[in-house]
Protein backbone atom coordinates (compact mmCIF):
# COMPACT_ATOMS: atom_id res chain seq x y z
CA UNK A 1 0.00 0.00 0.00
CA UNK A 2 1.30 3.43 -0.88
CA UNK A 3 2.05 5.99 1.79
CA UNK A 4 -0.74 8.53 1.17
CA UNK A 5 -3.72 6.12 1.36
CA UNK A 6 -2.24 4.53 4.48
CA UNK A 7 -1.81 7.92 6.16
CA UNK A 8 -5.37 8.92 5.14
CA UNK A 9 -6.98 5.75 6.50
CA UNK A 10 -5.11 5.75 9.80
CA UNK A 11 -5.70 9.46 10.42
CA UNK A 12 -9.37 9.18 9.39
CA UNK A 13 -10.03 6.37 11.87
CA UNK A 14 -8.25 8.12 14.75
CA UNK A 15 -9.85 11.54 14.20
CA UNK A 16 -13.32 10.09 13.60
CA UNK A 17 -13.19 8.08 16.82
CA UNK A 18 -11.84 11.04 18.78
CA UNK A 19 -14.42 13.55 17.51
CA UNK A 20 -17.27 11.05 17.80
CA UNK A 21 -16.35 10.19 21.38
CA UNK A 22 -16.14 13.73 22.66
CA UNK A 23 -19.17 15.01 20.75
CA UNK A 24 -21.26 12.00 21.86
CA UNK A 25 -20.27 12.56 25.48
CA UNK A 26 -21.42 16.16 25.14
CA UNK A 27 -24.73 15.72 23.26
CA UNK A 28 -25.66 11.99 23.38
CA UNK A 29 -26.85 12.17 19.76
CA UNK A 30 -25.38 9.25 17.82
CA UNK A 31 -26.23 10.34 14.26
CA UNK A 32 -24.95 13.91 14.69
CA UNK A 33 -21.81 12.58 16.36
CA UNK A 34 -21.16 10.21 13.45
CA UNK A 35 -21.67 12.98 10.89
CA UNK A 36 -19.38 15.40 12.68
CA UNK A 37 -16.78 12.67 13.24
CA UNK A 38 -16.82 11.69 9.57
CA UNK A 39 -16.55 15.29 8.36
CA UNK A 40 -13.70 16.03 10.76
CA UNK A 41 -11.99 12.77 9.87
CA UNK A 42 -12.13 13.47 6.15
CA UNK A 43 -10.85 17.03 6.48
CA UNK A 44 -7.97 16.26 8.85
CA UNK A 45 -7.03 13.02 7.05
CA UNK A 46 -6.93 14.78 3.68
CA UNK A 47 -4.65 17.48 5.07
CA UNK A 48 -2.41 14.87 6.69
CA UNK A 49 -2.23 12.77 3.52
CA UNK A 50 -1.18 15.83 1.53
CA UNK A 51 1.31 17.30 4.01
CA UNK A 52 3.00 14.37 5.78
CA UNK A 53 4.89 13.05 2.71
CA UNK A 54 6.54 16.48 2.31
CA UNK A 55 7.65 16.45 5.93
CA UNK A 56 8.98 12.90 5.75
CA UNK A 57 10.69 13.37 2.38
CA UNK A 58 14.37 12.57 2.64
CA UNK A 59 16.68 15.23 1.33
PDB file of C-alpha atoms in Angstrom:
ATOM      1  CA  UNK A   1       0.000   0.000   0.000  1.00  0.00           C
ATOM      2  CA  UNK A   2       1.300   3.431  -0.883  1.00  0.00           C
ATOM      3  CA  UNK A   3       2.054   5.992   1.786  1.00  0.00           C
ATOM      4  CA  UNK A   4      -0.740   8.531   1.175  1.00  0.00           C
ATOM      5  CA  UNK A   5      -3.718   6.124   1.362  1.00  0.00           C
ATOM      6  CA  UNK A   6      -2.241   4.529   4.476  1.00  0.00           C
ATOM      7  CA  UNK A   7      -1.813   7.924   6.159  1.00  0.00           C
ATOM      8  CA  UNK A   8      -5.366   8.919   5.138  1.00  0.00           C
ATOM      9  CA  UNK A   9      -6.976   5.748   6.496  1.00  0.00           C
ATOM     10  CA  UNK A  10      -5.108   5.748   9.804  1.00  0.00           C
ATOM     11  CA  UNK A  11      -5.705   9.458  10.417  1.00  0.00           C
ATOM     12  CA  UNK A  12      -9.369   9.180   9.389  1.00  0.00           C
ATOM     13  CA  UNK A  13     -10.027   6.370  11.873  1.00  0.00           C
ATOM     14  CA  UNK A  14      -8.254   8.119  14.747  1.00  0.00           C
ATOM     15  CA  UNK A  15      -9.847  11.541  14.199  1.00  0.00           C
ATOM     16  CA  UNK A  16     -13.324  10.093  13.598  1.00  0.00           C
ATOM     17  CA  UNK A  17     -13.188   8.081  16.817  1.00  0.00           C
ATOM     18  CA  UNK A  18     -11.839  11.044  18.783  1.00  0.00           C
ATOM     19  CA  UNK A  19     -14.418  13.555  17.507  1.00  0.00           C
ATOM     20  CA  UNK A  20     -17.272  11.046  17.797  1.00  0.00           C
ATOM     21  CA  UNK A  21     -16.355  10.192  21.384  1.00  0.00           C
ATOM     22  CA  UNK A  22     -16.141  13.734  22.662  1.00  0.00           C
ATOM     23  CA  UNK A  23     -19.174  15.010  20.753  1.00  0.00           C
ATOM     24  CA  UNK A  24     -21.258  12.004  21.862  1.00  0.00           C
ATOM     25  CA  UNK A  25     -20.266  12.559  25.484  1.00  0.00           C
ATOM     26  CA  UNK A  26     -21.425  16.160  25.140  1.00  0.00           C
ATOM     27  CA  UNK A  27     -24.732  15.721  23.255  1.00  0.00           C
ATOM     28  CA  UNK A  28     -25.661  11.991  23.376  1.00  0.00           C
ATOM     29  CA  UNK A  29     -26.851  12.170  19.760  1.00  0.00           C
ATOM     30  CA  UNK A  30     -25.383   9.254  17.822  1.00  0.00           C
ATOM     31  CA  UNK A  31     -26.227  10.343  14.258  1.00  0.00           C
ATOM     32  CA  UNK A  32     -24.947  13.905  14.694  1.00  0.00           C
ATOM     33  CA  UNK A  33     -21.812  12.579  16.359  1.00  0.00           C
ATOM     34  CA  UNK A  34     -21.157  10.206  13.446  1.00  0.00           C
ATOM     35  CA  UNK A  35     -21.674  12.982  10.893  1.00  0.00           C
ATOM     36  CA  UNK A  36     -19.376  15.403  12.679  1.00  0.00           C
ATOM     37  CA  UNK A  37     -16.781  12.675  13.237  1.00  0.00           C
ATOM     38  CA  UNK A  38     -16.815  11.693   9.568  1.00  0.00           C
ATOM     39  CA  UNK A  39     -16.546  15.287   8.361  1.00  0.00           C
ATOM     40  CA  UNK A  40     -13.704  16.031  10.763  1.00  0.00           C
ATOM     41  CA  UNK A  41     -11.993  12.766   9.871  1.00  0.00           C
ATOM     42  CA  UNK A  42     -12.127  13.465   6.146  1.00  0.00           C
ATOM     43  CA  UNK A  43     -10.849  17.031   6.483  1.00  0.00           C
ATOM     44  CA  UNK A  44      -7.970  16.259   8.846  1.00  0.00           C
ATOM     45  CA  UNK A  45      -7.028  13.019   7.053  1.00  0.00           C
ATOM     46  CA  UNK A  46      -6.934  14.780   3.683  1.00  0.00           C
ATOM     47  CA  UNK A  47      -4.651  17.480   5.074  1.00  0.00           C
ATOM     48  CA  UNK A  48      -2.410  14.866   6.692  1.00  0.00           C
ATOM     49  CA  UNK A  49      -2.230  12.765   3.520  1.00  0.00           C
ATOM     50  CA  UNK A  50      -1.183  15.827   1.535  1.00  0.00           C
ATOM     51  CA  UNK A  51       1.308  17.300   4.008  1.00  0.00           C
ATOM     52  CA  UNK A  52       3.002  14.370   5.778  1.00  0.00           C
ATOM     53  CA  UNK A  53       4.895  13.053   2.709  1.00  0.00           C
ATOM     54  CA  UNK A  54       6.537  16.475   2.309  1.00  0.00           C
ATOM     55  CA  UNK A  55       7.647  16.453   5.928  1.00  0.00           C
ATOM     56  CA  UNK A  56       8.978  12.900   5.752  1.00  0.00           C
ATOM     57  CA  UNK A  57      10.690  13.367   2.380  1.00  0.00           C
ATOM     58  CA  UNK A  58      14.371  12.566   2.635  1.00  0.00           C
ATOM     59  CA  UNK A  59      16.682  15.229   1.326  1.00  0.00           C
TER      60      UNK A  59
END
